Coordinates of C-alpha atoms and ligand atoms in Angstrom, one line a residue:
K1 CA -12.9 27.9 -34.5
F2 CA -15.9 26.3 -32.9
S3 CA -19.0 26.5 -35.1
T4 CA -22.2 25.8 -33.3
A5 CA -23.6 23.1 -35.5
A6 CA -27.3 23.6 -36.4
A7 CA -27.9 20.2 -34.8
I8 CA -27.2 21.7 -31.4
E9 CA -29.8 24.4 -31.9
E10 CA -32.3 22.1 -33.3
P11 CA -31.9 18.7 -31.6
I12 CA -32.6 15.6 -33.8
K13 CA -35.7 13.8 -32.7
P14 CA -34.7 10.5 -30.9
P15 CA -36.0 7.4 -32.8
I16 CA -37.8 6.0 -29.7
K17 CA -40.6 6.7 -27.3
V18 CA -40.2 6.3 -23.6
E19 CA -42.4 3.4 -22.4
H20 CA -41.3 2.6 -18.9
T21 CA -41.0 5.2 -16.2
Q22 CA -42.3 3.3 -13.1
L23 CA -40.3 1.3 -10.6
L24 CA -39.9 -2.4 -11.3
I25 CA -40.8 -4.4 -8.2
D26 CA -41.7 -8.1 -8.0
G27 CA -42.0 -8.3 -11.8
K28 CA -44.4 -5.4 -12.1
F29 CA -44.1 -1.8 -13.1
V30 CA -45.5 0.2 -10.2
D31 CA -45.6 3.8 -8.9
A32 CA -43.6 5.0 -6.0
A33 CA -45.3 4.6 -2.6
T34 CA -45.3 8.3 -2.2
G35 CA -46.6 8.9 -5.7
K36 CA -43.7 11.2 -6.4
T37 CA -41.9 11.5 -9.7
F38 CA -38.8 13.4 -10.9
P39 CA -37.8 14.6 -14.3
T40 CA -35.1 13.0 -16.4
L41 CA -33.5 15.5 -18.7
D42 CA -32.1 15.6 -22.2
P43 CA -28.5 16.8 -21.9
R44 CA -28.6 18.3 -25.4
T45 CA -31.1 20.9 -24.2
G46 CA -31.9 20.5 -20.5
D47 CA -35.5 19.8 -21.5
V48 CA -37.5 17.1 -19.7
I49 CA -37.6 13.7 -21.5
S50 CA -40.1 12.3 -19.1
H51 CA -41.1 12.1 -15.4
V52 CA -40.0 9.0 -13.6
A53 CA -41.3 7.4 -10.4
E54 CA -39.1 8.5 -7.5
G55 CA -38.3 5.5 -5.3
D56 CA -37.6 6.0 -1.6
H57 CA -37.3 3.9 1.6
E58 CA -40.7 2.3 1.4
D59 CA -40.1 1.2 -2.2
V60 CA -36.7 -0.2 -1.3
D61 CA -38.4 -2.2 1.5
R62 CA -41.0 -3.5 -1.0
A63 CA -38.3 -4.4 -3.5
V64 CA -36.1 -6.1 -0.8
A65 CA -39.2 -8.1 0.4
A66 CA -39.8 -9.3 -3.2
A67 CA -36.1 -10.1 -3.7
R68 CA -36.0 -11.9 -0.4
K69 CA -39.0 -14.1 -1.3
A70 CA -37.6 -14.8 -4.7
F71 CA -34.3 -15.9 -3.1
D72 CA -35.6 -17.8 0.0
R73 CA -38.7 -19.4 -1.4
G74 CA -38.9 -18.5 -5.0
P75 CA -37.5 -20.3 -8.0
W76 CA -34.2 -18.5 -8.8
P77 CA -31.6 -20.2 -6.6
K78 CA -33.6 -23.4 -6.8
M79 CA -33.6 -23.5 -10.6
T80 CA -30.9 -25.6 -12.2
A81 CA -27.9 -23.6 -13.3
Y82 CA -28.7 -24.7 -16.9
E83 CA -32.2 -23.1 -16.6
R84 CA -30.7 -19.8 -15.3
Q85 CA -28.1 -19.9 -18.0
R86 CA -30.8 -20.2 -20.7
I87 CA -32.7 -17.2 -19.4
L88 CA -29.5 -15.1 -19.4
L89 CA -28.8 -16.2 -23.0
R90 CA -32.3 -15.5 -24.1
A91 CA -32.0 -12.0 -22.5
A92 CA -28.8 -11.4 -24.4
D93 CA -30.6 -12.3 -27.6
L94 CA -33.4 -9.9 -26.8
F95 CA -30.9 -7.1 -26.0
E96 CA -29.3 -7.8 -29.4
K97 CA -32.6 -7.7 -31.1
H98 CA -33.5 -4.4 -29.5
N99 CA -30.0 -3.0 -29.9
D100 CA -31.1 0.2 -31.6
D101 CA -33.9 1.0 -29.2
L102 CA -31.7 0.5 -26.2
A103 CA -29.0 2.6 -27.9
A104 CA -31.5 5.4 -28.6
L105 CA -32.7 5.5 -25.0
E106 CA -29.1 5.5 -23.7
T107 CA -28.1 8.4 -25.9
W108 CA -31.2 10.4 -25.3
D109 CA -30.9 10.1 -21.5
N110 CA -27.1 10.4 -21.3
G111 CA -25.9 12.4 -24.3
K112 CA -23.3 10.0 -25.6
P113 CA -22.9 9.5 -29.3
Y114 CA -25.5 7.2 -30.7
E115 CA -22.9 5.3 -32.7
Q116 CA -21.0 4.6 -29.5
S117 CA -24.2 3.4 -27.8
A118 CA -25.2 1.2 -30.8
Q119 CA -21.9 -0.1 -31.8
I120 CA -20.0 -0.4 -28.5
E121 CA -22.1 -0.3 -25.4
I122 CA -25.2 -2.4 -26.3
P123 CA -22.9 -5.0 -27.9
M124 CA -21.0 -5.0 -24.6
L125 CA -24.2 -5.5 -22.6
V126 CA -25.0 -8.5 -24.9
R127 CA -21.4 -9.9 -24.6
L128 CA -21.4 -9.5 -20.8
F129 CA -24.7 -11.4 -20.4
R130 CA -23.4 -14.2 -22.7
Y131 CA -20.2 -14.3 -20.8
Y132 CA -21.9 -14.7 -17.4
A133 CA -24.5 -17.0 -18.7
G134 CA -21.5 -19.2 -19.6
W135 CA -20.4 -19.2 -16.0
A136 CA -23.8 -20.1 -14.5
D137 CA -23.3 -23.9 -14.9
K138 CA -19.5 -23.8 -14.2
I139 CA -19.6 -22.6 -10.6
H140 CA -18.5 -25.4 -8.2
G141 CA -16.5 -26.0 -5.1
L142 CA -13.6 -28.3 -4.2
T143 CA -12.9 -31.4 -2.3
V144 CA -10.3 -30.5 0.3
P145 CA -7.7 -32.9 1.8
A146 CA -7.9 -32.6 5.6
D147 CA -6.0 -34.2 8.4
G148 CA -8.0 -37.0 9.9
P149 CA -10.9 -39.2 8.8
Y150 CA -13.0 -36.5 7.2
H151 CA -14.5 -35.9 3.8
V152 CA -14.3 -32.1 3.3
Q153 CA -16.0 -30.2 0.5
T154 CA -16.7 -26.6 -0.3
L155 CA -20.0 -25.4 -1.7
H156 CA -20.1 -22.1 -3.6
E157 CA -23.5 -20.7 -2.8
P158 CA -25.2 -17.4 -3.8
I159 CA -25.0 -14.7 -1.1
G160 CA -28.7 -13.8 -1.2
V161 CA -30.1 -10.4 -2.0
A162 CA -27.6 -8.1 -3.7
G163 CA -28.0 -4.3 -3.4
Q164 CA -26.5 -2.5 -6.4
I165 CA -26.0 1.2 -7.0
I166 CA -24.8 2.4 -10.4
P167 CA -23.8 5.8 -12.0
W168 CA -24.8 7.6 -15.1
N169 CA -21.7 7.5 -17.3
F170 CA -22.3 4.0 -18.7
P171 CA -25.8 3.1 -17.5
L172 CA -26.3 -0.2 -19.4
V173 CA -22.7 -1.3 -19.2
M174 CA -22.7 -0.8 -15.4
F175 CA -26.0 -2.6 -15.3
A176 CA -24.4 -5.6 -17.0
W177 CA -21.3 -5.6 -14.8
K178 CA -23.5 -5.8 -11.8
V179 CA -26.5 -7.8 -12.8
G180 CA -24.8 -10.4 -15.0
P181 CA -22.6 -12.0 -12.4
A182 CA -25.1 -11.7 -9.6
L183 CA -27.8 -13.5 -11.5
A184 CA -25.4 -16.1 -12.9
C185 CA -24.5 -17.0 -9.3
G186 CA -28.1 -17.4 -8.3
N187 CA -28.6 -14.1 -6.3
T188 CA -31.6 -11.8 -6.4
I189 CA -31.2 -8.1 -6.8
V190 CA -32.4 -4.6 -5.8
L191 CA -30.7 -2.1 -8.2
K192 CA -30.8 1.7 -8.1
T193 CA -30.0 3.5 -11.3
A194 CA -28.5 7.0 -11.3
E195 CA -31.0 9.8 -11.1
Q196 CA -29.7 11.3 -14.3
T197 CA -30.2 8.1 -16.4
P198 CA -33.1 5.9 -15.2
L199 CA -34.5 4.9 -18.6
S200 CA -32.4 2.2 -20.3
A201 CA -32.2 -0.1 -17.3
L202 CA -36.0 -0.2 -17.1
Y203 CA -36.2 -1.2 -20.7
A204 CA -33.4 -3.8 -20.4
S205 CA -35.1 -5.3 -17.3
K206 CA -38.4 -5.6 -19.1
L207 CA -36.5 -7.7 -21.7
L208 CA -35.0 -9.8 -19.0
H209 CA -38.5 -10.6 -17.8
E210 CA -39.6 -11.4 -21.3
A211 CA -36.7 -13.8 -21.4
G212 CA -38.2 -15.7 -18.5
L213 CA -36.7 -14.1 -15.4
P214 CA -39.1 -14.9 -12.5
P215 CA -40.8 -12.0 -10.7
G216 CA -38.8 -10.5 -7.7
V217 CA -35.4 -11.7 -9.0
L218 CA -34.5 -8.3 -10.4
N219 CA -36.0 -5.1 -8.9
I220 CA -35.2 -1.7 -10.3
I221 CA -35.5 1.5 -8.2
S222 CA -35.1 4.9 -9.9
G223 CA -34.4 7.6 -7.4
F224 CA -31.8 9.7 -5.6
G225 CA -28.7 8.7 -3.6
P226 CA -29.4 10.1 -0.1
T227 CA -32.9 8.6 -0.1
A228 CA -33.2 5.4 -2.1
G229 CA -29.5 4.8 -2.4
A230 CA -28.9 5.1 1.4
A231 CA -31.9 2.9 2.0
I232 CA -30.2 0.1 0.0
A233 CA -26.8 0.6 1.6
S234 CA -28.2 0.5 5.1
H235 CA -30.8 -2.2 4.6
M236 CA -30.7 -5.0 7.2
D237 CA -32.0 -7.6 4.8
I238 CA -29.7 -6.9 1.9
D239 CA -26.7 -9.3 2.0
K240 CA -24.2 -7.7 -0.3
L241 CA -23.6 -4.2 -1.7
A242 CA -22.0 -3.3 -5.0
F243 CA -21.4 0.4 -5.7
T244 CA -19.9 2.4 -8.6
G245 CA -19.6 6.2 -8.3
S246 CA -17.5 8.8 -6.6
T247 CA -14.9 8.1 -3.9
E248 CA -16.8 10.5 -1.6
T249 CA -20.1 8.6 -1.9
G250 CA -18.2 5.3 -1.8
K251 CA -17.1 6.2 1.7
I252 CA -20.7 7.0 2.7
V253 CA -22.1 3.7 1.5
L254 CA -19.3 1.7 3.1
E255 CA -20.1 3.3 6.4
L256 CA -23.8 2.7 6.0
A257 CA -23.1 -0.9 5.2
A258 CA -20.9 -1.3 8.2
R259 CA -23.3 0.5 10.6
S260 CA -26.2 -1.7 9.5
N261 CA -25.6 -5.4 9.0
L262 CA -21.9 -5.4 7.9
K263 CA -22.8 -6.5 4.4
P264 CA -19.7 -7.1 2.2
V265 CA -19.1 -4.2 -0.2
T266 CA -17.4 -3.9 -3.5
L267 CA -16.6 -0.4 -4.7
E268 CA -15.6 1.0 -8.1
L269 CA -14.6 4.6 -7.5
G270 CA -12.9 7.6 -9.1
G271 CA -9.5 7.9 -10.7
K272 CA -6.8 10.2 -12.0
S273 CA -5.1 7.7 -14.3
P274 CA -1.7 8.5 -15.8
F275 CA -1.1 7.9 -19.5
I276 CA 2.6 7.8 -20.1
V277 CA 4.1 8.6 -23.5
C278 CA 7.7 7.3 -23.6
E279 CA 10.6 8.8 -25.5
D280 CA 10.6 6.1 -28.2
A281 CA 6.9 6.6 -29.0
D282 CA 5.5 7.2 -32.4
V283 CA 4.1 10.7 -31.6
D284 CA 1.2 10.6 -34.0
E285 CA 0.0 7.2 -32.6
A286 CA 0.6 8.4 -29.1
V287 CA -1.4 11.6 -29.6
E288 CA -4.3 9.6 -31.0
L289 CA -4.4 7.1 -28.2
A290 CA -3.9 9.7 -25.5
H291 CA -6.7 11.7 -27.0
F292 CA -9.0 8.7 -27.0
A293 CA -7.9 7.8 -23.4
L294 CA -9.1 11.2 -22.2
F295 CA -11.9 12.4 -24.4
F296 CA -13.9 9.1 -24.9
N297 CA -17.4 9.4 -23.5
Q298 CA -17.1 13.2 -23.1
G299 CA -14.2 12.5 -20.6
Q300 CA -16.7 10.9 -18.2
C301 CA -14.8 7.7 -17.5
C302 CA -13.6 6.7 -14.1
C303 CA -10.4 5.3 -15.8
A304 CA -9.8 8.3 -18.1
G305 CA -6.1 8.9 -18.9
S306 CA -6.4 12.3 -17.2
R307 CA -2.7 12.9 -16.5
T308 CA -0.9 12.7 -19.9
F309 CA 2.8 12.4 -19.0
V310 CA 5.0 13.0 -22.0
H311 CA 8.8 12.5 -22.2
E312 CA 10.6 15.8 -22.6
R313 CA 12.2 14.6 -25.9
V314 CA 8.8 14.4 -27.7
Y315 CA 6.9 16.9 -25.5
D316 CA 6.8 19.9 -27.9
E317 CA 5.8 17.9 -30.9
F318 CA 3.2 16.1 -28.8
I319 CA 1.6 19.4 -27.6
E320 CA 1.2 20.7 -31.1
K321 CA -0.4 17.5 -32.4
A322 CA -2.6 17.0 -29.3
K323 CA -4.0 20.5 -29.8
A324 CA -4.6 19.9 -33.5
R325 CA -6.4 16.7 -32.7
A326 CA -8.6 18.3 -30.1
L327 CA -9.5 21.0 -32.5
K328 CA -10.6 18.4 -35.0
R329 CA -12.8 16.6 -32.5
A330 CA -16.4 16.4 -33.9
V331 CA -18.7 17.9 -31.2
G332 CA -22.4 18.0 -31.8
D333 CA -25.8 16.4 -31.5
P334 CA -25.1 12.8 -30.4
F335 CA -27.8 11.5 -32.7
K336 CA -25.9 12.8 -35.7
G337 CA -23.6 10.5 -37.6
G338 CA -19.8 11.0 -37.2
I339 CA -20.1 12.9 -33.9
E340 CA -17.4 12.0 -31.4
Q341 CA -18.6 14.1 -28.5
G342 CA -22.0 15.0 -27.2
P343 CA -23.0 17.1 -24.2
Q344 CA -21.9 16.4 -20.6
I345 CA -24.5 14.7 -18.5
D346 CA -26.0 17.6 -16.6
S347 CA -25.6 21.2 -15.5
E348 CA -23.8 20.2 -12.3
Q349 CA -21.1 18.3 -14.1
F350 CA -21.0 21.0 -16.8
Q351 CA -20.4 23.7 -14.1
K352 CA -17.9 21.6 -12.3
I353 CA -15.8 21.1 -15.5
L354 CA -15.8 24.8 -16.3
K355 CA -14.7 25.5 -12.7
Y356 CA -11.7 23.2 -13.2
I357 CA -10.9 24.9 -16.5
R358 CA -10.8 28.3 -14.7
S359 CA -8.6 26.8 -12.0
G360 CA -6.2 25.5 -14.6
V361 CA -5.8 28.9 -16.1
E362 CA -5.5 30.6 -12.7
S363 CA -2.9 28.2 -11.6
G364 CA -0.7 29.0 -14.6
A365 CA -1.2 26.0 -16.9
T366 CA -1.1 27.0 -20.6
L367 CA -4.5 26.7 -22.2
E368 CA -3.7 25.4 -25.7
T369 CA -7.2 25.1 -27.0
G370 CA -10.9 25.0 -25.8
G371 CA -11.7 26.4 -22.4
D372 CA -15.4 27.2 -22.7
R373 CA -18.8 25.9 -23.4
F374 CA -19.5 24.7 -26.9
G375 CA -22.6 26.3 -28.5
N376 CA -25.1 28.2 -26.5
S377 CA -27.5 25.5 -25.3
G378 CA -27.3 22.2 -23.5
F379 CA -24.2 21.0 -21.6
Y380 CA -21.6 20.9 -24.4
I381 CA -18.0 21.7 -23.6
Q382 CA -15.2 22.5 -26.0
P383 CA -12.4 19.9 -26.2
T384 CA -9.8 21.5 -24.0
V385 CA -6.1 20.9 -23.8
F386 CA -3.7 22.3 -21.1
S387 CA 0.1 22.0 -21.3
N388 CA 2.7 23.0 -18.7
V389 CA 0.6 21.3 -16.1
K390 CA 2.4 20.8 -12.7
D391 CA 1.7 18.0 -10.3
D392 CA 0.4 20.2 -7.6
M393 CA -2.3 21.9 -9.7
L394 CA -5.9 20.9 -9.0
I395 CA -6.4 19.9 -12.6
A396 CA -3.6 17.3 -12.1
K397 CA -4.9 16.1 -8.8
E398 CA -8.7 15.9 -8.9
E399 CA -11.1 14.0 -11.1
I400 CA -12.5 16.6 -13.7
F401 CA -14.7 14.0 -15.4
G402 CA -14.8 16.1 -18.6
P403 CA -13.1 16.8 -21.9
V404 CA -10.1 18.4 -20.4
Q405 CA -6.6 17.0 -21.2
S406 CA -3.8 17.9 -18.8
I407 CA -0.3 17.4 -20.3
L408 CA 2.8 17.1 -18.0
K409 CA 6.4 16.8 -19.0
F410 CA 8.7 14.1 -17.5
K411 CA 12.5 13.4 -17.7
D412 CA 13.0 9.6 -17.0
L413 CA 11.3 6.5 -15.9
D414 CA 12.1 6.9 -12.1
D415 CA 10.7 10.4 -12.3
V416 CA 7.4 9.4 -14.0
I417 CA 6.9 6.3 -11.8
Q418 CA 7.1 8.3 -8.7
R419 CA 4.8 11.1 -10.0
A420 CA 2.3 8.7 -11.6
N421 CA 1.9 6.9 -8.3
N422 CA 1.7 10.0 -6.2
T423 CA -2.1 10.0 -6.0
H424 CA -4.7 8.6 -3.7
Y425 CA -6.3 7.0 -6.7
G426 CA -5.1 3.8 -8.5
L427 CA -7.7 2.7 -11.0
A428 CA -5.8 2.5 -14.3
A429 CA -2.7 3.5 -16.2
G430 CA -1.7 3.7 -19.9
V431 CA 1.8 3.1 -21.2
F432 CA 2.9 3.9 -24.7
T433 CA 6.3 2.6 -25.8
K434 CA 8.0 0.2 -28.3
N435 CA 10.5 -0.9 -25.7
I436 CA 9.6 -4.2 -24.0
N437 CA 11.9 -3.4 -21.0
T438 CA 10.3 0.0 -20.5
A439 CA 6.9 -1.6 -20.7
N440 CA 7.8 -4.3 -18.2
T441 CA 9.3 -1.8 -15.8
L442 CA 6.2 0.4 -15.9
T443 CA 3.6 -2.3 -15.7
R444 CA 5.2 -3.6 -12.5
A445 CA 5.9 -0.3 -10.9
L446 CA 2.5 1.4 -11.5
R447 CA 0.0 1.0 -8.6
A448 CA -3.2 0.6 -10.6
G449 CA -5.8 -2.1 -11.1
T450 CA -5.3 -2.1 -14.9
V451 CA -2.3 -1.1 -17.0
W452 CA -2.9 -0.8 -20.7
V453 CA 0.2 -1.1 -22.9
N454 CA -0.1 0.5 -26.3
C455 CA -3.9 0.4 -26.0
F456 CA -6.5 1.9 -23.7
D457 CA -10.1 1.3 -22.5
T458 CA -10.0 -2.4 -23.6
F459 CA -13.0 -3.7 -21.8
D460 CA -13.4 -7.4 -22.6
A461 CA -16.0 -9.2 -20.5
A462 CA -13.3 -11.6 -19.2
I463 CA -10.8 -8.9 -18.0
P464 CA -11.1 -8.0 -14.3
F465 CA -11.5 -4.3 -13.5
G466 CA -11.1 -2.4 -10.2
G467 CA -9.0 -0.1 -8.2
Y468 CA -6.0 0.1 -6.0
K469 CA -6.0 2.6 -3.1
M470 CA -9.0 5.0 -3.0
S471 CA -10.2 3.9 -6.4
G472 CA -12.1 0.9 -4.9
Q473 CA -12.3 -2.5 -3.4
G474 CA -12.7 -5.7 -5.3
R475 CA -12.8 -6.5 -9.0
E476 CA -15.7 -6.7 -11.5
K477 CA -15.9 -8.5 -14.8
G478 CA -14.2 -11.8 -15.5
E479 CA -14.1 -14.8 -13.2
Y480 CA -13.1 -12.5 -10.3
S481 CA -16.5 -10.9 -10.2
L482 CA -18.1 -14.2 -9.2
K483 CA -16.3 -14.1 -5.9
N484 CA -18.4 -10.9 -5.0
Y485 CA -21.6 -12.9 -5.3
L486 CA -20.7 -16.2 -3.7
Q487 CA -20.4 -17.6 -0.2
V488 CA -18.1 -20.5 0.5
K489 CA -19.5 -23.1 2.8
A490 CA -17.2 -25.8 4.1
V491 CA -18.9 -29.1 4.7
V492 CA -17.0 -31.5 6.9
T493 CA -18.3 -35.1 7.2
S494 CA -16.8 -37.6 9.5
L495 CA -15.7 -40.8 7.8
K496 CA -16.0 -42.7 11.0
N497 CA -19.3 -44.5 10.5
P498 CA -20.7 -45.3 13.9
A499 CA -22.1 -48.5 12.5
W500 CA -18.5 -49.7 11.5
Ligands
LIG1 O1 -21.6 10.6 -8.2 P1 -22.2 9.8 -7.0 P2 -22.2 11.9 -8.9 C1 -17.4 10.9 -10.0 C2 -17.1 12.1 -11.0 C3 -18.3 12.9 -10.8 C4 -18.5 12.8 -9.3 C5 -19.9 13.2 -8.8 O2 -15.9 12.7 -10.6 O3 -18.0 14.3 -11.2 O4 -18.2 11.5 -9.1 O5 -20.9 12.5 -9.6 C6 -25.7 7.3 -5.7 N1 -26.1 6.8 -0.6 N2 -18.0 9.8 -10.7 O6 -22.7 12.9 -7.9 O7 -22.8 10.7 -6.0 C7 -26.2 8.2 -6.9 O8 -27.7 8.3 -6.8 C8 -26.2 5.8 -1.6 C9 -17.1 8.7 -10.9 O9 -23.1 11.5 -10.0 O10 -21.1 8.9 -6.5 C10 -25.8 7.4 -8.1 O11 -26.7 6.3 -8.3 N3 -26.1 6.1 -2.9 C11 -17.9 7.5 -11.3 C12 -24.4 6.8 -7.6 O12 -24.5 6.9 -6.2 C13 -25.8 7.4 -3.2 C14 -19.2 7.6 -12.0 C15 -23.2 7.6 -8.1 O13 -23.4 9.0 -7.7 C16 -25.6 8.4 -2.3 C17 -19.9 8.7 -11.6 C18 -25.8 8.0 -0.9 N4 -25.6 8.9 0.1 C19 -19.3 9.8 -11.0 N5 -25.3 9.6 -2.9 C20 -17.1 6.3 -11.7 N6 -16.4 5.6 -10.8 O14 -17.2 5.9 -12.9 C21 -25.3 9.3 -4.2 N7 -25.6 8.0 -4.4

């Protein structure tokens, strides 16, 4: 059933050349202090796209010194909010102008369908920058009524140098979630990209400088987690840390932050989100949405609806249709039009997913379709559907981060609420029903940072996103994200004038 499209054997030539592979420190592209580089790979083939400067402790020190100077003495926090806003808006215009180049780099380095990069993710980058540009001149404190003869006001000030560590699944969207609010609030930044996807952030950062960002305000370090990432998390002169990645690494960076200078940390971590199909659901629509909730971005979404709970009354019909939909999924070269699914990011994730598929089979789940690699080169995986999944199976408990749908049967709302919440994660949940009372019951009972009702993966710039439990701390996007990048200073002035 799975034909290996010719495109997989003969990858389409990406419509872009790689221009920037060095670190970006103090407004200049520079080599790593050690002179070391590492290869970034094309997930379609495993071939090297280019060699990229490998940042380490010394480079992080240089980047922090530049960010510190730009914050303490440099122009960024001292500019008027209006000037900062205009730079962010100009950057958004440049991102929009270079939409197709950014999209091509993103797809080449990550493997996601080009149409998704060009039509969803780069427009999201643009929208997020415009959204946070809008906030830049609307950040202000309060006057506070206090007992006694005092005038009390709060000043909302930038925190200082923000350290940011991002993953590979949405490189530019994660860049925007982190950089947009930090800059709007007047902070300076040292950001480490994921070692799998260093290219697009370098290009976007060059455009930010073209838009007028002063040197030192945004520094980009390509490199690995235990070296460059750990240097950021434990740096004594970084004032705040924002991290997106696995729960395991989240614990490490939180500890590094605590052991160094107690910098405040926001974390966006893993998930095992339930997608609940109720008995009144239109099955065709539910199948389509559940399919999207899991398979979007090759299943590499922290909020993927990776436990598909289906009411027993519609279960059998749902399984048949979910299987048929997975079989129809267009897998192939992500640069080809109409492709829904490209390769997984790298060989490590590819192997991890195949291991989970084997574990599903061994633990007695029914493999409805898929179950193996797709084609014979690169990191493609067949869209896979398991039915008869039980709550205690590994595929129902752990984050697979791949195109593997696990379908579980439920009896009634009490049953599904208890089971949906029976996880250490709490990032998101999906509810599919026509009944307003069912929707209200579930949205209030589910312990998750986002509940989507009759929709999924709606990621407006203004909607806050973050996790309950071990899925994270704090919220990104929307007004909530500003709190991560601001200090509150109370200024208390006596109204008793000594001269009176
Ligand atoms: O994640 P890591 P990996 C999940 C997903 C995936 C698993 C492993 O289940 O299969 O995590 O992926 C940096 N100090 N998610 O290994 O390690 C690293 O360089 C400081 C969910 O890619 O968390 C990268 O920049 N930094 C997730 C970032 O952390 C360190 C997205 C994420 O890598 C570090 C990605 C260290 N010691 C994976 N070690 C989501 N929430 O969306 C690594 N890093």
